[in-house]
GROMACS .gro file of C-alpha atoms in nm:
model
  271
    1MET     CA    1   2.153   0.684  -7.500
    2TYR     CA    2   2.115   1.063  -7.549
    3LYS     CA    3   2.122   1.123  -7.171
    4ALA     CA    4   2.434   0.909  -7.138
    5ALA     CA    5   2.607   1.106  -7.411
    6VAL     CA    6   2.516   1.439  -7.250
    7PHE     CA    7   2.638   1.314  -6.910
    8PHE     CA    8   2.968   1.203  -7.066
    9LEU     CA    9   3.019   1.544  -7.230
   10LEU     CA   10   2.943   1.725  -6.903
   11ILE     CA   11   3.192   1.512  -6.712
   12ASN     CA   12   3.464   1.579  -6.969
   13TRP     CA   13   3.389   1.952  -6.977
   14PHE     CA   14   3.412   1.967  -6.597
   15ALA     CA   15   3.744   1.780  -6.595
   16LEU     CA   16   3.895   2.007  -6.859
   17ASP     CA   17   3.770   2.316  -6.675
   18CYS     CA   18   3.937   2.196  -6.352
   19LEU     CA   19   4.265   2.146  -6.537
   20ALA     CA   20   4.246   2.490  -6.693
   21ASN     CA   21   4.145   2.658  -6.365
   22PRO     CA   22   4.293   2.459  -6.076
   23VAL     CA   23   4.181   2.532  -5.723
   24SER     CA   24   4.435   2.764  -5.556
   25THR     CA   25   4.507   2.785  -5.186
   26THR     CA   26   4.711   3.107  -5.221
   27PRO     CA   27   4.556   3.441  -5.122
   28SER     CA   28   4.400   3.653  -5.394
   29VAL     CA   29   4.647   3.909  -5.523
   30SER     CA   30   4.616   4.278  -5.460
   31TYR     CA   31   4.810   4.358  -5.781
   32ALA     CA   32   4.687   4.163  -6.081
   33ASN     CA   33   4.949   4.294  -6.323
   34THR     CA   34   5.281   4.113  -6.326
   35LEU     CA   35   5.574   4.327  -6.217
   36ILE     CA   36   5.902   4.306  -6.407
   37ALA     CA   37   6.221   4.315  -6.200
   38SER     CA   38   6.564   4.347  -6.356
   39THR     CA   39   6.895   4.240  -6.205
   40THR     CA   40   7.210   4.052  -6.293
   41LEU     CA   41   7.362   3.725  -6.175
   42VAL     CA   42   7.530   3.781  -5.837
   43PRO     CA   43   7.588   3.434  -5.689
   44PRO     CA   44   7.497   3.328  -5.427
   45TYR     CA   45   7.242   3.609  -5.397
   46VAL     CA   46   7.111   3.562  -5.752
   47TYR     CA   47   7.215   3.257  -5.954
   48LYS     CA   48   7.084   2.986  -6.184
   49GLU     CA   49   7.081   2.615  -6.111
   50HIS     CA   50   6.936   2.370  -6.363
   51GLY     CA   51   6.769   2.662  -6.537
   52GLN     CA   52   6.598   2.786  -6.220
   53LEU     CA   53   6.666   3.119  -6.050
   54LYS     CA   54   6.783   3.078  -5.693
   55GLY     CA   55   6.962   3.271  -5.422
   56LEU     CA   56   6.899   3.466  -5.106
   57ALA     CA   57   6.790   3.786  -5.285
   58VAL     CA   58   6.557   3.587  -5.512
   59ASP     CA   59   6.398   3.417  -5.212
   60ILE     CA   60   6.346   3.756  -5.044
   61ILE     CA   61   6.170   3.884  -5.357
   62ARG     CA   62   5.947   3.576  -5.356
   63GLU     CA   63   5.871   3.631  -4.988
   64LEU     CA   64   5.761   3.987  -5.064
   65GLU     CA   65   5.529   3.853  -5.335
   66GLU     CA   66   5.343   3.649  -5.075
   67ARG     CA   67   5.338   3.912  -4.802
   68VAL     CA   68   5.214   4.193  -5.031
   69ARG     CA   69   4.995   3.950  -5.232
   70LEU     CA   70   5.157   4.025  -5.564
   71ALA     CA   71   5.125   3.832  -5.885
   72PRO     CA   72   5.449   3.637  -5.948
   73ILE     CA   73   5.723   3.887  -6.026
   74ASP     CA   74   5.895   3.833  -6.362
   75ILE     CA   75   6.267   3.851  -6.279
   76ARG     CA   76   6.472   3.931  -6.590
   77ILE     CA   77   6.845   3.861  -6.580
   78GLN     CA   78   7.051   4.109  -6.781
   79PRO     CA   79   7.404   4.249  -6.789
   80TRP     CA   80   7.415   4.498  -6.502
   81LYS     CA   81   7.419   4.817  -6.710
   82ARG     CA   82   7.116   4.698  -6.906
   83ALA     CA   83   6.936   4.596  -6.587
   84LEU     CA   84   6.983   4.951  -6.459
   85ARG     CA   85   6.882   5.105  -6.792
   86TRP     CA   86   6.559   4.902  -6.794
   87ALA     CA   87   6.460   5.053  -6.460
   88GLU     CA   88   6.569   5.398  -6.573
   89ASP     CA   89   6.349   5.395  -6.884
   90GLY     CA   90   6.059   5.207  -6.721
   91THR     CA   91   6.101   4.876  -6.905
   92SER     CA   92   6.122   4.713  -6.563
   93ASP     CA   93   5.926   4.818  -6.256
   94PHE     CA   94   6.231   4.790  -6.034
   95VAL     CA   95   6.590   4.677  -6.024
   96PHE     CA   96   6.736   4.499  -5.721
   97MET     CA   97   7.086   4.453  -5.576
   98SER     CA   98   7.172   4.818  -5.647
   99GLY     CA   99   7.402   5.027  -5.431
  100VAL     CA  100   7.316   5.390  -5.361
  101ASP     CA  101   7.437   5.620  -5.636
  102LYS     CA  102   7.342   5.983  -5.702
  103ALA     CA  103   7.303   5.922  -6.076
  104ARG     CA  104   7.057   5.640  -6.006
  105GLU     CA  105   6.864   5.851  -5.756
  106ARG     CA  106   6.761   6.080  -6.045
  107TRP     CA  107   6.553   5.806  -6.207
  108GLY     CA  108   6.511   5.559  -5.920
  109ASP     CA  109   6.306   5.555  -5.600
  110TYR     CA  110   6.512   5.363  -5.342
  111MET     CA  111   6.358   5.155  -5.067
  112THR     CA  112   6.509   5.258  -4.734
  113THR     CA  113   6.567   4.901  -4.613
  114PRO     CA  114   6.842   4.708  -4.798
  115ILE     CA  115   6.773   4.371  -4.952
  116ILE     CA  116   7.136   4.255  -4.903
  117VAL     CA  117   7.428   4.411  -4.714
  118GLU     CA  118   7.756   4.308  -4.874
  119ARG     CA  119   8.068   4.305  -4.656
  120TYR     CA  120   8.390   4.349  -4.849
  121ARG     CA  121   8.739   4.229  -4.767
  122LEU     CA  122   9.071   4.215  -4.951
  123TYR     CA  123   9.202   3.873  -5.052
  124ARG     CA  124   9.544   3.737  -5.144
  125LEU     CA  125   9.702   3.406  -5.236
  126LYS     CA  126   9.789   3.205  -4.927
  127SER     CA  127  10.133   3.148  -5.076
  128ARG     CA  128  10.211   3.519  -5.110
  129ALA     CA  129  10.240   3.769  -4.825
  130VAL     CA  130  10.079   4.110  -4.858
  131GLU     CA  131  10.166   4.384  -4.609
  132LEU     CA  132   9.891   4.643  -4.591
  133ALA     CA  133   9.774   4.879  -4.318
  134SER     CA  134   9.422   5.016  -4.304
  135ASN     CA  135   9.543   5.353  -4.439
  136TYR     CA  136   9.667   5.180  -4.759
  137GLN     CA  137  10.002   5.358  -4.743
  138GLN     CA  138  10.181   5.052  -4.888
  139ALA     CA  139   9.920   4.997  -5.160
  140GLY     CA  140  10.153   5.128  -5.430
  141ARG     CA  141  10.343   4.797  -5.411
  142TYR     CA  142  10.042   4.597  -5.520
  143ARG     CA  143   9.801   4.548  -5.811
  144ILE     CA  144   9.433   4.515  -5.724
  145GLY     CA  145   9.147   4.341  -5.902
  146THR     CA  146   8.790   4.472  -5.882
  147GLU     CA  147   8.454   4.388  -6.041
  148ARG     CA  148   8.270   4.579  -6.309
  149GLY     CA  149   7.953   4.742  -6.177
  150CYS     CA  150   8.068   4.748  -5.812
  151LEU     CA  151   8.094   5.103  -5.677
  152TYR     CA  152   8.320   5.023  -5.375
  153GLY     CA  153   8.183   5.314  -5.177
  154HIS     CA  154   8.306   5.671  -5.170
  155GLY     CA  155   8.566   5.654  -4.893
  156ILE     CA  156   8.921   5.539  -4.837
  157LEU     CA  157   8.881   5.207  -5.022
  158ARG     CA  158   8.752   5.382  -5.334
  159GLU     CA  159   9.038   5.634  -5.307
  160ALA     CA  160   9.294   5.357  -5.269
  161ILE     CA  161   9.157   5.171  -5.572
  162ASP     CA  162   9.167   5.487  -5.784
  163GLN     CA  163   9.489   5.644  -5.659
  164ARG     CA  164   9.707   5.423  -5.437
  165PHE     CA  165   9.726   5.072  -5.580
  166SER     CA  166   9.972   5.049  -5.865
  167SER     CA  167   9.699   4.932  -6.102
  168ASN     CA  168   9.333   4.829  -6.102
  169THR     CA  169   9.224   4.546  -6.334
  170ILE     CA  170   8.848   4.519  -6.371
  171SER     CA  171   8.679   4.182  -6.423
  172ASN     CA  172   8.320   4.093  -6.507
  173ASP     CA  173   8.232   3.905  -6.186
  174THR     CA  174   8.365   3.755  -5.863
  175GLU     CA  175   8.472   3.427  -6.021
  176SER     CA  176   8.673   3.611  -6.289
  177ASN     CA  177   8.828   3.825  -6.019
  178VAL     CA  178   8.939   3.513  -5.829
  179LYS     CA  179   9.085   3.369  -6.151
  180MET     CA  180   9.296   3.682  -6.199
  181LEU     CA  181   9.435   3.637  -5.849
  182LEU     CA  182   9.512   3.269  -5.906
  183GLN     CA  183   9.686   3.350  -6.236
  184GLY     CA  184   9.906   3.613  -6.071
  185ARG     CA  185   9.765   3.898  -6.278
  186VAL     CA  186   9.684   4.090  -5.957
  187ASP     CA  187   9.820   4.077  -5.602
  188VAL     CA  188   9.492   4.135  -5.415
  189ILE     CA  189   9.125   4.143  -5.500
  190ALA     CA  190   8.841   4.331  -5.331
  191GLY     CA  191   8.518   4.138  -5.292
  192ASP     CA  192   8.212   4.065  -5.082
  193ALA     CA  193   8.301   3.790  -4.832
  194ILE     CA  194   7.998   3.572  -4.911
  195ARG     CA  195   8.043   3.602  -5.286
  196VAL     CA  196   8.416   3.527  -5.269
  197ALA     CA  197   8.360   3.225  -5.042
  198TRP     CA  198   8.096   3.096  -5.285
  199ALA     CA  199   8.328   3.137  -5.586
  200LEU     CA  200   8.623   2.972  -5.409
  201LYS     CA  201   8.410   2.674  -5.311
  202LYS     CA  202   8.265   2.639  -5.661
  203MET     CA  203   8.615   2.651  -5.814
  204GLY     CA  204   8.759   2.412  -5.556
  205VAL     CA  205   9.033   2.651  -5.448
  206SER     CA  206   8.919   2.757  -5.100
  207GLU     CA  207   9.255   2.653  -4.949
  208LYS     CA  208   9.456   2.872  -5.190
  209VAL     CA  209   9.309   3.213  -5.106
  210VAL     CA  210   9.291   3.394  -4.770
  211ALA     CA  211   9.168   3.732  -4.648
  212VAL     CA  212   9.421   4.010  -4.595
  213ASN     CA  213   9.467   4.105  -4.229
  214PHE     CA  214   9.576   4.465  -4.182
  215SER     CA  215   9.918   4.504  -4.021
  216ASP     CA  216   9.785   4.770  -3.779
  217GLY     CA  217   9.523   4.530  -3.641
  218GLU     CA  218   9.222   4.719  -3.779
  219ASP     CA  219   8.908   4.529  -3.880
  220GLY     CA  220   8.959   4.349  -4.210
  221THR     CA  221   8.610   4.440  -4.332
  222VAL     CA  222   8.699   4.726  -4.566
  223LEU     CA  223   8.345   4.817  -4.668
  224GLU     CA  224   7.985   4.744  -4.575
  225TRP     CA  225   7.778   4.804  -4.886
  226PRO     CA  226   7.397   4.786  -4.861
  227THR     CA  227   7.212   4.704  -5.181
  228TYR     CA  228   6.850   4.792  -5.246
  229ILE     CA  229   6.535   4.749  -5.448
  230VAL     CA  230   6.504   5.062  -5.664
  231PHE     CA  231   6.171   5.143  -5.829
  232SER     CA  232   6.156   5.317  -6.163
  233LYS     CA  233   6.009   5.664  -6.113
  234LYS     CA  234   5.845   5.628  -6.454
  235ARG     CA  235   5.626   5.346  -6.322
  236GLY     CA  236   5.470   5.545  -6.034
  237HIS     CA  237   5.485   5.276  -5.765
  238GLN     CA  238   5.496   5.491  -5.450
  239ARG     CA  239   5.213   5.303  -5.275
  240LEU     CA  240   5.353   4.965  -5.374
  241LYS     CA  241   5.697   5.069  -5.253
  242SER     CA  242   5.553   5.158  -4.910
  243LYS     CA  243   5.379   4.821  -4.884
  244MET     CA  244   5.691   4.630  -4.987
  245GLU     CA  245   5.899   4.835  -4.742
  246ALA     CA  246   5.668   4.743  -4.453
  247ALA     CA  247   5.664   4.376  -4.560
  248LEU     CA  248   6.043   4.366  -4.584
  249LYS     CA  249   6.090   4.509  -4.235
  250GLU     CA  250   5.837   4.264  -4.095
  251PHE     CA  251   6.010   3.973  -4.267
  252TYR     CA  252   6.354   4.070  -4.136
  253SER     CA  253   6.225   4.063  -3.778
  254SER     CA  254   6.068   3.718  -3.823
  255ALA     CA  255   6.189   3.366  -3.755
  256ASP     CA  256   6.129   3.293  -4.124
  257TYR     CA  257   6.422   3.519  -4.216
  258GLN     CA  258   6.652   3.349  -3.967
  259ARG     CA  259   6.558   3.012  -4.114
  260LEU     CA  260   6.634   3.143  -4.463
  261LEU     CA  261   6.979   3.263  -4.356
  262LYS     CA  262   7.048   2.929  -4.190
  263HIS     CA  263   6.944   2.749  -4.509
  264TYR     CA  264   7.202   2.939  -4.715
  265TYR     CA  265   7.486   3.001  -4.474
  266GLY     CA  266   7.444   2.782  -4.166
  267GLU     CA  267   7.445   2.888  -3.802
  268GLY     CA  268   7.565   3.235  -3.709
  269ALA     CA  269   7.501   3.392  -4.051
  270ARG     CA  270   7.504   3.774  -4.044
  271LEU     CA  271   7.388   3.958  -4.352
   0.00000   0.00000   0.00000
């Protein structure tokens, strides 16, 4: 009876131990400490669905976890200014989806390979004509809508937003920007083509909004804006940054990346 009781206890202890420490088929991690990443919601690059974080940029971060053998990265969603401030003061190890900015370079260590390249266009209501040339000479006739936190480069588009359009109304995100256009509060909006297409589809208004074609026949892409992973200099991650940089370049040249693009955007995706 005693032997049976001991055997029963051993079996139960073994079962509980297996539940507490399941067998893992993933490689052992090189970095045991969990990294904290800060960013904001930028659908479809970073978004939530049924409480789960999804999106192309999120999947790229997860891919880097595996390739560099990192512990699962804790992605914290914050308003954009707070996400940047967390990286600046070292609360987070890095922020991602950041454009290059001299002020951020003082506290941030940029990876040289972008995580996402956004391609901006101007958009108008299909029912309303907008006559614009690529030099924005006629911009004074129109009101533009832009998004808070977007830098819009340092060239002619930025100059036109600041000086040539009759007004600039700033919204919190792409969906809010589209709503302003639909409500007639602005005549054109500036936005990343993928993000605008996502918002239009989600709102069910894809047929109401079209891209502006310049009257002088110039390319309608008004800005290509690479966004990056930026490490907090206070966290001292130079070696980790180099490893993630190498892993990112390797991933971008792989068939896995092409399959990921196809999953999100179908055939012929170019990001």
